[in-house]
Coordinates of C-alpha atoms and ligand atoms in Angstrom, one line a residue:
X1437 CA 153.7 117.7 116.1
X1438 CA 157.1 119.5 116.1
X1439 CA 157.9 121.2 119.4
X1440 CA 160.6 124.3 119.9
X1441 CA 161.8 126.0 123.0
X1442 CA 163.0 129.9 122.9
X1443 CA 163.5 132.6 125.7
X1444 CA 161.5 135.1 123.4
X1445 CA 157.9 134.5 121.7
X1446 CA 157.1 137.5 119.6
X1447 CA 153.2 137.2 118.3
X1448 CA 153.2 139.2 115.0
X1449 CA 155.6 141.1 112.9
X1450 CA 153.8 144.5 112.6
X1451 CA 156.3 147.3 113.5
X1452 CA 155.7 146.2 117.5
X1453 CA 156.5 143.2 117.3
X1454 CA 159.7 143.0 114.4
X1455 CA 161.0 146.0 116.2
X1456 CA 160.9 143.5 119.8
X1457 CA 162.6 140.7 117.8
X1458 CA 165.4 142.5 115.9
X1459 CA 166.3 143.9 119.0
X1460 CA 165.9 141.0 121.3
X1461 CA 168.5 139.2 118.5
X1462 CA 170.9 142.0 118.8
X1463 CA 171.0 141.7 122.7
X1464 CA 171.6 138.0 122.2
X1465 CA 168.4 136.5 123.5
X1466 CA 166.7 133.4 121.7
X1467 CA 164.0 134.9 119.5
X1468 CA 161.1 133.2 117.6
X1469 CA 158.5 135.1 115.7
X1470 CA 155.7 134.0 114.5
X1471 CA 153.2 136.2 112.3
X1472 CA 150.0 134.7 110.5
X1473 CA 150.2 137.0 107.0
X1474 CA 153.7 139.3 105.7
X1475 CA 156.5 140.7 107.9
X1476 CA 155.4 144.2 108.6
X1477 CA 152.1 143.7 109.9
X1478 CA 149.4 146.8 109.0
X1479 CA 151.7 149.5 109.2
X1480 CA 154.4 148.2 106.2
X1481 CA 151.2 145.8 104.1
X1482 CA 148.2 147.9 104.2
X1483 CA 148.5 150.7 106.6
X1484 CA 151.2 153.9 106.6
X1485 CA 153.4 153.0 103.9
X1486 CA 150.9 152.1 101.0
X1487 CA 148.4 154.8 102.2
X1488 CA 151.5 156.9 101.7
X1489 CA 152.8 155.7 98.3
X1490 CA 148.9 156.3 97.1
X1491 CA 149.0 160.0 98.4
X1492 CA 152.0 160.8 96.7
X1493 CA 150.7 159.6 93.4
X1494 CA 147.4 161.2 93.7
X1495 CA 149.8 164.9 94.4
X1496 CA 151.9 163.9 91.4
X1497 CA 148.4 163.1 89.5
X1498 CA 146.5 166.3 90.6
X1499 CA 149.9 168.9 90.2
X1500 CA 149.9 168.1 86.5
X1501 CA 146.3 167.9 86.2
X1502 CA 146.5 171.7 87.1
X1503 CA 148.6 172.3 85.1
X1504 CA 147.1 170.6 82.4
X1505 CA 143.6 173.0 83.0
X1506 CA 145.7 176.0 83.2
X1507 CA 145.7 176.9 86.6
X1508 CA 149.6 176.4 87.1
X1509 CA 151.0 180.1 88.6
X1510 CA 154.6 178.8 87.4
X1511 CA 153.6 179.2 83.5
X1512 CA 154.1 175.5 83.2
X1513 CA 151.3 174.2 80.4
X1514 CA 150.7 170.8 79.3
X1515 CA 148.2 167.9 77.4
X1516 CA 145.5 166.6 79.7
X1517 CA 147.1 163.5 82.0
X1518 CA 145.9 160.7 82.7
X1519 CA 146.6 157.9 84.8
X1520 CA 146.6 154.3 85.1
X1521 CA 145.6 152.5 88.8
X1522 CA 146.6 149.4 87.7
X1523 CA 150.4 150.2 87.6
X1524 CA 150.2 153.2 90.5
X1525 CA 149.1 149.6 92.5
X1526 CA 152.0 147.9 91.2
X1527 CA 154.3 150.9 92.2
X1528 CA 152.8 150.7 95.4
X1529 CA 152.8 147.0 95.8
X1530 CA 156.5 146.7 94.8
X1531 CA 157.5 149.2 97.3
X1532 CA 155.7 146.9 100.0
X1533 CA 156.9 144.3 98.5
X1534 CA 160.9 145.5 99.1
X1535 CA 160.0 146.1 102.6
X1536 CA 158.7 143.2 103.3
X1537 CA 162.0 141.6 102.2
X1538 CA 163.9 144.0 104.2
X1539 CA 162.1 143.0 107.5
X1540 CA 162.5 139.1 107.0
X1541 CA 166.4 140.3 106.3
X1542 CA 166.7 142.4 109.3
X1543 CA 164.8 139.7 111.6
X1544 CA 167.4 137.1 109.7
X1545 CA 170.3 138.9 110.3
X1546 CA 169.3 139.4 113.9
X1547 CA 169.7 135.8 114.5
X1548 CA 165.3 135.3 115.0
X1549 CA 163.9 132.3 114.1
X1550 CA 160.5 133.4 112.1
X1551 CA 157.6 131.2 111.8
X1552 CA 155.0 131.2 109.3
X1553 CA 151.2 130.9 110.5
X1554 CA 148.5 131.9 113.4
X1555 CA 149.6 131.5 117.0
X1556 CA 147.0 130.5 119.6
X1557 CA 147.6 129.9 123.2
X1558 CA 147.5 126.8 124.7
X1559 CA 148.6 128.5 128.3
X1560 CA 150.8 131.5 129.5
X1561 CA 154.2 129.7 128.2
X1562 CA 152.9 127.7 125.4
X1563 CA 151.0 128.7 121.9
X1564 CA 150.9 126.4 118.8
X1565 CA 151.1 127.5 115.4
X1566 CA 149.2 126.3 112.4
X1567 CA 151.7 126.5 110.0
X1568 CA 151.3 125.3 106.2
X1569 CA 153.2 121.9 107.3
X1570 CA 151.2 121.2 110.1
X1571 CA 151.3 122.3 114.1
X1572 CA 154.5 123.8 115.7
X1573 CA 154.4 124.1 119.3
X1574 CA 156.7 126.6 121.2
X1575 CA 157.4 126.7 124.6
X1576 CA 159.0 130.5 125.8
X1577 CA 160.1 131.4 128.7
X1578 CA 158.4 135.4 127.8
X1579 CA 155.9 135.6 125.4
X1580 CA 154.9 139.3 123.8
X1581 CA 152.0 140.3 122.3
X1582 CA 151.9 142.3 119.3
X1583 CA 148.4 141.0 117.3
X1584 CA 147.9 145.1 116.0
X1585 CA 144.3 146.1 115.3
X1586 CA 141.3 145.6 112.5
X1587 CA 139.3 148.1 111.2
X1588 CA 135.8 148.8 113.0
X1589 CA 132.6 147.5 111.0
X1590 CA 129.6 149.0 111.0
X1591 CA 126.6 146.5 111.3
X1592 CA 124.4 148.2 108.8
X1593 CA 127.1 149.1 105.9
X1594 CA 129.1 145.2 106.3
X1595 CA 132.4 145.2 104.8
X1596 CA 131.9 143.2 101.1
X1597 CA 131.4 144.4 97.7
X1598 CA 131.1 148.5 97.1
X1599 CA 131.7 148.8 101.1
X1600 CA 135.4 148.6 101.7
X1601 CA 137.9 149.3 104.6
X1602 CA 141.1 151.2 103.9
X1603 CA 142.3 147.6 102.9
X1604 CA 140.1 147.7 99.9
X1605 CA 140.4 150.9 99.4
X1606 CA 144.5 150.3 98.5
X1607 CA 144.1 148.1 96.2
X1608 CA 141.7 149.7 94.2
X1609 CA 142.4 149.0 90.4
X1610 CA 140.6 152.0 89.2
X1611 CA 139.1 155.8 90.5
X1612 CA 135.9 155.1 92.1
X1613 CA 133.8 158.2 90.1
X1614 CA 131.6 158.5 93.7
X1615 CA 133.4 157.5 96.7
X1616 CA 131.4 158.0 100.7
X1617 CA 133.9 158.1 103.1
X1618 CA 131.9 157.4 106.8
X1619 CA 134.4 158.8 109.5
X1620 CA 136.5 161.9 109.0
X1621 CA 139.7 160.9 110.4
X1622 CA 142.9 160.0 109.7
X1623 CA 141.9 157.3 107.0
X1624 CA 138.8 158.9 105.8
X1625 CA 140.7 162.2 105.4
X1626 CA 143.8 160.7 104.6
X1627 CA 142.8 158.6 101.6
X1628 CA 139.8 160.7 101.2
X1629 CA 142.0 163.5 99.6
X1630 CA 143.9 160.9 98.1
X1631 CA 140.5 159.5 95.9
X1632 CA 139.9 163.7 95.4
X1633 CA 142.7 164.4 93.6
X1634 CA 142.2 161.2 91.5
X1635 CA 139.6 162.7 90.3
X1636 CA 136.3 160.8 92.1
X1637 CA 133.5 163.3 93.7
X1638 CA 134.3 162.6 97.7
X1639 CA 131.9 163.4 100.1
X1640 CA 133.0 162.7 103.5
X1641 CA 130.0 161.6 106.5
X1642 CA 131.6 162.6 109.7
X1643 CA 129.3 161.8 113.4
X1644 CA 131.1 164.9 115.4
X1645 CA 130.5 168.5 114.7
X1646 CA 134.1 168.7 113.2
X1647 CA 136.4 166.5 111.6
X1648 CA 139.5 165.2 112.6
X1649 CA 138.5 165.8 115.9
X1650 CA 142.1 164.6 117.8
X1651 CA 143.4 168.1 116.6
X1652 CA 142.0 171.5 117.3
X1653 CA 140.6 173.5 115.6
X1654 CA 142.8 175.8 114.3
X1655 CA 145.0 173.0 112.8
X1656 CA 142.0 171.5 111.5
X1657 CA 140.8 174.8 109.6
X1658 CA 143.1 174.6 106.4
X1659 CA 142.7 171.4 105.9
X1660 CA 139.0 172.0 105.9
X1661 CA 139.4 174.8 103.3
X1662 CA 141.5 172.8 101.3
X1663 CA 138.9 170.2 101.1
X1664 CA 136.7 172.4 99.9
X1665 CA 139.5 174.0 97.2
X1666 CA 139.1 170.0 96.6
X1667 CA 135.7 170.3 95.9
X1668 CA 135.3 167.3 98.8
X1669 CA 131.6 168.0 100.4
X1670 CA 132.2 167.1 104.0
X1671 CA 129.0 166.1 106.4
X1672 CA 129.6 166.9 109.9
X1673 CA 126.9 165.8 112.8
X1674 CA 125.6 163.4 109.9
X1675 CA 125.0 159.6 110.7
X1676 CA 125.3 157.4 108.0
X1677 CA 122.4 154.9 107.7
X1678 CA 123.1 152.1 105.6
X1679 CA 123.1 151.7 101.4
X1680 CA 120.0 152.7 99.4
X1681 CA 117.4 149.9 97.7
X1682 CA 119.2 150.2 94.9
X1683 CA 123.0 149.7 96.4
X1684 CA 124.1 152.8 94.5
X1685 CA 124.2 155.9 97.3
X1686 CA 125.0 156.1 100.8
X1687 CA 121.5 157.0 103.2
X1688 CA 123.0 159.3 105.6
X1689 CA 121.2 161.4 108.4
X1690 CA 121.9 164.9 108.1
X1691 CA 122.6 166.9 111.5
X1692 CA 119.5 168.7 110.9
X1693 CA 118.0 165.4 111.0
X1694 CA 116.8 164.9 107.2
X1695 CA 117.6 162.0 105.0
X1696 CA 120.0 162.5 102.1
X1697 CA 121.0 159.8 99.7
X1698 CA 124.8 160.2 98.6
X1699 CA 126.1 159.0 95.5
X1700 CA 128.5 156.6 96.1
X1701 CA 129.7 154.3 93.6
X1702 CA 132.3 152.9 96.6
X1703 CA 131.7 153.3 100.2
X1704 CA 134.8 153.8 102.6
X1705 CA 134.2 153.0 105.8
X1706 CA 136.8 154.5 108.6
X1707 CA 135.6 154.6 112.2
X1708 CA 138.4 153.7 114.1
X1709 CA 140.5 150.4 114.5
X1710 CA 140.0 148.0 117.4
X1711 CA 142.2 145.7 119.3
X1712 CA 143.1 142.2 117.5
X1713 CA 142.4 140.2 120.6
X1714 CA 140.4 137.6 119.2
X1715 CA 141.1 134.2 117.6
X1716 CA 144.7 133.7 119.0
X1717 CA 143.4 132.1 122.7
X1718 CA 142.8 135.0 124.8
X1719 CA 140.3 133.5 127.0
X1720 CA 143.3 130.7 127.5
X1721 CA 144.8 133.4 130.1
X1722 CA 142.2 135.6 130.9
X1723 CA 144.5 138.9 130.7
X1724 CA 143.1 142.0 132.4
X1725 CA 141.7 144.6 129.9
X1726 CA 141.6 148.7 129.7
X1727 CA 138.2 148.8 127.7
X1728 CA 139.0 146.6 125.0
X1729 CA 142.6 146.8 124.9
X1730 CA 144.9 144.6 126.6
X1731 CA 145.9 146.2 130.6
X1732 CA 149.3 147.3 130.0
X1733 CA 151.7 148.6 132.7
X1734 CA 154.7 151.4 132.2
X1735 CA 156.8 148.4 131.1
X1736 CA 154.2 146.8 128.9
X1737 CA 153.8 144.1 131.7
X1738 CA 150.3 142.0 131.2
X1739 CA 148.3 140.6 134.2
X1740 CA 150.1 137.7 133.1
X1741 CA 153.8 136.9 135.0
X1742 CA 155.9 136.7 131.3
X1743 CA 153.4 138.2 129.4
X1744 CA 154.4 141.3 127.6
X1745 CA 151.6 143.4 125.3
X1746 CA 152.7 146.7 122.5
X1747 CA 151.0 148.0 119.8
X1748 CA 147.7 148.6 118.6
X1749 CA 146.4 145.9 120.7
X1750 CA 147.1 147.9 124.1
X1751 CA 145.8 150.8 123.0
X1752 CA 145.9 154.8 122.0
X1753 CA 147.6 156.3 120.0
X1754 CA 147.5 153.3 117.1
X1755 CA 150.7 154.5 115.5
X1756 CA 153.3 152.8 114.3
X1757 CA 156.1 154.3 116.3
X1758 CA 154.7 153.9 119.5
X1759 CA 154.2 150.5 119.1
X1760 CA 158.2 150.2 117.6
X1761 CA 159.0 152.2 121.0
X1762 CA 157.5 149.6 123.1
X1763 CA 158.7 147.1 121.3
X1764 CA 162.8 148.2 121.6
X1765 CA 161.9 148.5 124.7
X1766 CA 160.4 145.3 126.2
X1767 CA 163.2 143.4 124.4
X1768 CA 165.6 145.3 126.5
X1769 CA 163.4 144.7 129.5
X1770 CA 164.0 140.8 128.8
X1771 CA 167.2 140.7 128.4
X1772 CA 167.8 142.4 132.1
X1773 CA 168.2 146.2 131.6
X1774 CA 166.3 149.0 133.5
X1775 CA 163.8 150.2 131.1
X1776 CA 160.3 152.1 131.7
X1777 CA 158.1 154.0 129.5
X1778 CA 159.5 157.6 129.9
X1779 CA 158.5 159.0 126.5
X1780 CA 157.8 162.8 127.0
X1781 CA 155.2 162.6 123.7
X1782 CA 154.6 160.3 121.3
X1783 CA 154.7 162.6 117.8
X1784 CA 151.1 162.5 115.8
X1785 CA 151.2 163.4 112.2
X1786 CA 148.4 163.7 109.9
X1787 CA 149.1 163.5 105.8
X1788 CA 146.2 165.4 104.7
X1789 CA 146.8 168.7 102.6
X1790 CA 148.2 170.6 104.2
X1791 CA 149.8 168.0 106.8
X1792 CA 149.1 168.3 110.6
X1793 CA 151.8 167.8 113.2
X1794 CA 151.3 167.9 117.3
X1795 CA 154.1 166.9 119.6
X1796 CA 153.4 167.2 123.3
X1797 CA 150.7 169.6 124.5
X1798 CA 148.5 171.7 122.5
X1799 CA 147.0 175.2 124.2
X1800 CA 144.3 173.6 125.6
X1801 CA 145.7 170.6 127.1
X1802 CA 148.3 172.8 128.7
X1803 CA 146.1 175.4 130.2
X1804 CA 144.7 172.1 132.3
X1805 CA 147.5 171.9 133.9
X1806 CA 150.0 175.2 133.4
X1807 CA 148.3 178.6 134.9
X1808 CA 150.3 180.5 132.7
X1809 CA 151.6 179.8 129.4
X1810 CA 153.3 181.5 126.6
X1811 CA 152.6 181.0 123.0
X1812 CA 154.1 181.4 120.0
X1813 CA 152.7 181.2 116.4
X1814 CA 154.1 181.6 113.4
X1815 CA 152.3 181.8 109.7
X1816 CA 154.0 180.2 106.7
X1817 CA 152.5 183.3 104.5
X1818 CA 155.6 185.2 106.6
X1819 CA 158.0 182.2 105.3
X1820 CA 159.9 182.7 102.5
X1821 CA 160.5 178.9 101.5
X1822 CA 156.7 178.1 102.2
X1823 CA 156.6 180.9 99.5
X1824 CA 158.8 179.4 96.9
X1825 CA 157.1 175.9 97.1
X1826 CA 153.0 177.7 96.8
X1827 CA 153.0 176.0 100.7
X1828 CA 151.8 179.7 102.4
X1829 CA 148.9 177.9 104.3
X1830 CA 149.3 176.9 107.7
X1831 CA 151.7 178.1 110.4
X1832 CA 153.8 176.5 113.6
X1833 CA 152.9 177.1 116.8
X1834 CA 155.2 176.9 119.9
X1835 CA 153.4 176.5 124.0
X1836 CA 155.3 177.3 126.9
X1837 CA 156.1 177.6 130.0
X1838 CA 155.5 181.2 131.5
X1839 CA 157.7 181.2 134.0
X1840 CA 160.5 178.9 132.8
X1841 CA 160.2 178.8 128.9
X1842 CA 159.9 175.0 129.3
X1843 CA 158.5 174.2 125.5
X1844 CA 155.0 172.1 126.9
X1845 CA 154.2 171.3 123.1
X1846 CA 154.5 172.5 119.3
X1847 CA 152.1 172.0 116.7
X1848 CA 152.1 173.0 112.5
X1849 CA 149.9 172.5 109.9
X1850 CA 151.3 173.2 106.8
X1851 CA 153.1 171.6 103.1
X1852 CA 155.1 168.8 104.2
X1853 CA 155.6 169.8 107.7
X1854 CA 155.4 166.1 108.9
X1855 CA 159.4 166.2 108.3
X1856 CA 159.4 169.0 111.1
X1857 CA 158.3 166.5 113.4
X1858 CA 161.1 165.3 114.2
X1859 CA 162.9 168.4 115.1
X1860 CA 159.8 169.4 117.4
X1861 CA 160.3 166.1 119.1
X1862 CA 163.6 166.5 120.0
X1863 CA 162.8 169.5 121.3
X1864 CA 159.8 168.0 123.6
X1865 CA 162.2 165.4 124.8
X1866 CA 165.3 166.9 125.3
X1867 CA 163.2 169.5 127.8
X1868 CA 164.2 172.5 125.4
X1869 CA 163.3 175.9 126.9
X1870 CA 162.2 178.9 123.9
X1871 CA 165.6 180.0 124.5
X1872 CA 167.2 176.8 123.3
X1873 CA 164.8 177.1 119.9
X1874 CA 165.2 181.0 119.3
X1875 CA 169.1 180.4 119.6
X1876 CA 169.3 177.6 117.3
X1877 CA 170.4 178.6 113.9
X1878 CA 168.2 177.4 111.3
X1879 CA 169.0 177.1 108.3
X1880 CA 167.7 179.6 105.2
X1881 CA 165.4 179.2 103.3
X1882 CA 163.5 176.8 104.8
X1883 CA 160.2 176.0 106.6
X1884 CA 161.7 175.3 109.9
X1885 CA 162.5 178.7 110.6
X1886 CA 158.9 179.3 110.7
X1887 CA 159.5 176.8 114.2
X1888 CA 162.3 179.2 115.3
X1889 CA 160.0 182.1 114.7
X1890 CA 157.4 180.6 116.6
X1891 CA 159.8 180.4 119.4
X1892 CA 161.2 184.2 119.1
X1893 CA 157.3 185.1 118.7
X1894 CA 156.6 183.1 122.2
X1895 CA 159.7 185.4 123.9
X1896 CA 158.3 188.4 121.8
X1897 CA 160.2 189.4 119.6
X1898 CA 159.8 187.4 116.6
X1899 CA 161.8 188.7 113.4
X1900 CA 160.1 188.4 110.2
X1901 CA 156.3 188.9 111.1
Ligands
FAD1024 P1 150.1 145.5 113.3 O1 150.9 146.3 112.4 O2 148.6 145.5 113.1 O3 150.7 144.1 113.2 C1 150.1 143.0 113.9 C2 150.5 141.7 113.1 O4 150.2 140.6 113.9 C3 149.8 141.5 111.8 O5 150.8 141.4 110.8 C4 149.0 140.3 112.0 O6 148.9 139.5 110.8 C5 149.7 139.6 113.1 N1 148.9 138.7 113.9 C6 147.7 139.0 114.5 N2 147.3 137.9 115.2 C7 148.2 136.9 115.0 C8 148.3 135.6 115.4 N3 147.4 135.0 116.2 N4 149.3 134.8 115.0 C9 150.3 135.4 114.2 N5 150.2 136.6 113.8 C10 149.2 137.4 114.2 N6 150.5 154.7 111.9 C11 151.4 155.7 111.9 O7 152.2 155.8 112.8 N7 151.6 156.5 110.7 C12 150.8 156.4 109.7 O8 151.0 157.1 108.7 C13 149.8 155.4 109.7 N8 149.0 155.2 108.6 C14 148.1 154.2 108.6 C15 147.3 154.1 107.5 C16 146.3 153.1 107.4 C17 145.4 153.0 106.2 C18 146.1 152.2 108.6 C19 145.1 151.1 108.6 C20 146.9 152.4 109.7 C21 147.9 153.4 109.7 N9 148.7 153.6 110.8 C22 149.7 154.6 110.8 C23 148.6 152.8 112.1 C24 149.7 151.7 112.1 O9 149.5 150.9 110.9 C25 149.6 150.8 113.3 O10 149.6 151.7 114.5 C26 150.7 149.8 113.4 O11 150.7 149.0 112.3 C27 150.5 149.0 114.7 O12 151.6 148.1 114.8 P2 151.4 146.7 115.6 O13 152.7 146.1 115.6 O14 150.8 147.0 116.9 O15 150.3 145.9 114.8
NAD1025 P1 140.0 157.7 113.6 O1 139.7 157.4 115.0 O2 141.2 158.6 113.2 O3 138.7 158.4 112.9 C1 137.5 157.8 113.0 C2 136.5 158.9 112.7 O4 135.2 158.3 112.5 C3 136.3 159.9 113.9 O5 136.3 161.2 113.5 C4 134.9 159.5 114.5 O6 134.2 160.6 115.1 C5 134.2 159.0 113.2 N1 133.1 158.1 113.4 C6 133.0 157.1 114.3 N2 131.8 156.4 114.1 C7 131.2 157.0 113.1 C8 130.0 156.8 112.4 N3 129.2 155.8 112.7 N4 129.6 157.6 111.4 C9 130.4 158.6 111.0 N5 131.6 158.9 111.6 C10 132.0 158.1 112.6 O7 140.0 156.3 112.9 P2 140.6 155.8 111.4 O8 140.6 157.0 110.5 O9 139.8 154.6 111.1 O10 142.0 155.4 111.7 C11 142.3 154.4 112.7 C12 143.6 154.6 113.4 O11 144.7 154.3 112.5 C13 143.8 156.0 113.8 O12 143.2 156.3 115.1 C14 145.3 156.1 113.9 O13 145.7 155.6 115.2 C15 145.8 155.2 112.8 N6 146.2 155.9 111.6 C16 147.2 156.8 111.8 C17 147.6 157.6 110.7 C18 148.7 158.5 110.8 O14 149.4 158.5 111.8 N7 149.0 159.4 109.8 C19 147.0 157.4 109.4 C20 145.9 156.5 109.4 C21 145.5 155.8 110.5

């Protein structure tokens, strides 16, 4: 049994727990990482950039399959399209592949030693690796936890054949014709608008009254009409039930309480992730929890003396830039400097059509806390740019302060407003007041005026609506 020593155990290269290594390296500590499948966990394998890569294709599919039925305003005409999954999956795949490559460079170049194969806990300073040449033990003096999350199963529709998680569902070789998506959330909307404009019939089974219930509702509404644009038949209060005798439709419970059988020649199921907290030797030290997630304190501290926790495993928001943000920062805890969690927001952005952004408060959370508040919202049909790229739906909404302008949170939904995310959050963070927005040239044409509008509208006296 080969043993090492380090300063720095990082468990699991998902964008927590690369992010903690590269930096640990750069600040000169003595690094090991060890992860169980690629460099890049979720996030870079089977989670934001693949789900991403597949979106893109399906708009690149469905904009010349408009154009192809004649429904292309720009007078561009063309034969019918068709595409292949098989080498959109390769596409995909090859991209992944790159940055799977870049990660082991970066964690390389960062002086990190990375180990191959599943790390279980002996106690809090020792975990052994089955690695393919047999068992590494390494002794740290910190250890950080960065295991990510798995997707939730449902007991009654088990993941295996037609039933597939968002795993499955990116590696699929060809267009489902029928796809059920239970759970109308990020994935199941996501990816579910993704399979739409591939061409298969979507219907999406949601529990709640509405979908995408994180966002309000006026964010939510044009993606909802979009969906329908989409032809996508959305179910919401509906329960899904399990698959019918015959394995070839969905038995869902409608909210008025009626049976329906769904077509579904694939069944997506996306409910939610949960914490990856078993198989790797929890119970060896007995960490406190917050539900199911590991207990985590404002410097990602564990019950544990020397135990560290980020990502997915310690909780909401599962996104892949919090977790990176804890990650930077517990390796600069380690190596001595005075850091705490002092994020103003963590940025959420949804890639559905149109895209949903929310930085910092929305009205509602505000008024909890704010007695008076002033807000500003602009529409994209008043934004010339929005005009020029058929993005007019959706519009950016600024919340405020009353009495000293202090921006509390911004929100859009609109055509590729996720790249106006990070202007909003530099304005959340840097404690921008609407003055600091409104004054801010922005450049012409392009959608982020519709942010500096929303500003001016919020002071009122917005210019172009
Ligand atoms: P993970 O990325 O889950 O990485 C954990 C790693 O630990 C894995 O590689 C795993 O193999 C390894 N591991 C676990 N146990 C062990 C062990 N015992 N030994 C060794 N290794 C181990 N987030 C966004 O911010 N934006 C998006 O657009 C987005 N899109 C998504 C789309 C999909 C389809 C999915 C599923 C998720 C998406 N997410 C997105 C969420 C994002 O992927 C996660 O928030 C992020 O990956 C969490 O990072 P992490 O480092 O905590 O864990
Ligand atoms: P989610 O929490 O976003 O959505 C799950 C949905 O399923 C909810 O609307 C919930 O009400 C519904 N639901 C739960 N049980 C149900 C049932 N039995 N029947 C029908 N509906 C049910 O979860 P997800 O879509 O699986 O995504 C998991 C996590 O991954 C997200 O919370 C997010 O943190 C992360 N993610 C982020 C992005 C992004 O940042 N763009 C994209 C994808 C995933």
């Amino acid at each position: 049994m080969k043993e090492i020593s380090c300063k720095l155990l990082v468990i699991g290269a998902g964008p927590g727990g690369y992010v903690c290594a590269i930096r640990a390296g750069q600040l000169g500590l003595d690094t090991v990482i060890v992860e169980a499948g690629k460099p890049g966990g979720t996030c870079l394998n089977v989670g934001c950039i693949p789900s991403k890569a597949l979106i893109h294709a399906a708009d690149e599919f469905f904009k010349v399959r408009e154009m192809a039925q004649g429904h292309d305003p720009l007078g561009i005409s063309l034969a019918a399209p068709a595409i292949d999954m098989g080498k959109t999956i390769a596409w995909k795949d090859r991209i992944v592949g790159r940055l799977n490559t870049g990660v082991a460079g970066l964690l390389k170049k960062a002086g990190v030693k990375s180990i191959e194969g599943r790390a279980r806990f002996r106690d809090g300073k020792t975990v052994e690796v089955e690695t393919e040449t047999g068992t590494q033990i390494v002794r740290a003096e910190t250890i950080v936890i960065a295991t990510g999350s798995v997707p939730v199963e449902l007991p009654f529709l088990p993941f295996g054949g037609k039933v597939i998680s968002s795993t499955g569902a990116l590696a699929l070789k060809a267009v489902p014709a029928t796809l059920a998506v239970v759970g109308g959330g990020y994935i199941g909307l996501e990816l579910g608008t993704a399979f739409a404009k591939l061409g298969a019939k979507v219907t999406v089974v949601e529990a709640l009254p509405r979908i995408l219930p994180l966002y309000d509702a006026d964010l939510v509404r044009p993606v909802s009409k979009r969906l329908a644009d989409l032809g996508v038949r959305v179910l919401t209060g509906a329960k899904a039930k399990g698959l019918s005798q015959g394995g070839d439709a969905l038995i869902v419970e409608t909210a008025d309480g009626k049976a329906q059988d769904i077509p579904a020649e694939r069944v997506l199921v996306t409910v939610g992730r949960r914490p990856a907290t078993e198989g790797w030797g929890l119970e060896e030290i007995d960490l406190d929890r917050a539900g199911p997630f590991i207990r985590i304190d404002e410097r990602c501290r564990t019950s544990m003396r020397g135990v560290y926790a980020i990502g997915d495993v310690t909780g909401e928001p599962m996104l892949a830039h919090r977790a990176m943000a804890q990650g930077e920062m517990v390796a600069e805890i380690v190596a001595g400097m005075k850091r705490s969690w002092d994020k103003r927001s963590i940025p959420a952005v949804c890639f559905t059509d149109p895209e949903i952004v929310s930085v910092g408060l929305s009205p509602d959370e505000a008024r909890q806390t704010t007695a008076e508040l002033k807000i500003g919202q602009f529409p994209f049909s008043a934004n010339g740019r929005a005009m020029t790229l058929q993005g007019e739906a959706g519009f950016v909404r600024v919340v405020a302060r009353a009495d000293n302008h202090l921006v509390l949170g911004i929100q859009a939904v609109g055509s590729g407003v996720s790249e106006l995310s990070a202007a909003f959050s530099l304005a959340v963070e840097m404690g921008a007041r609407l003055e600091d927005v409104a004054g801010t040239i922005h450049a012409h044409p392009t959608q982020s005026e519709g942010f500096q509008e929303a500003a001016l509208k919020a002071l009122g006296h917005a210019l172009h609506t």
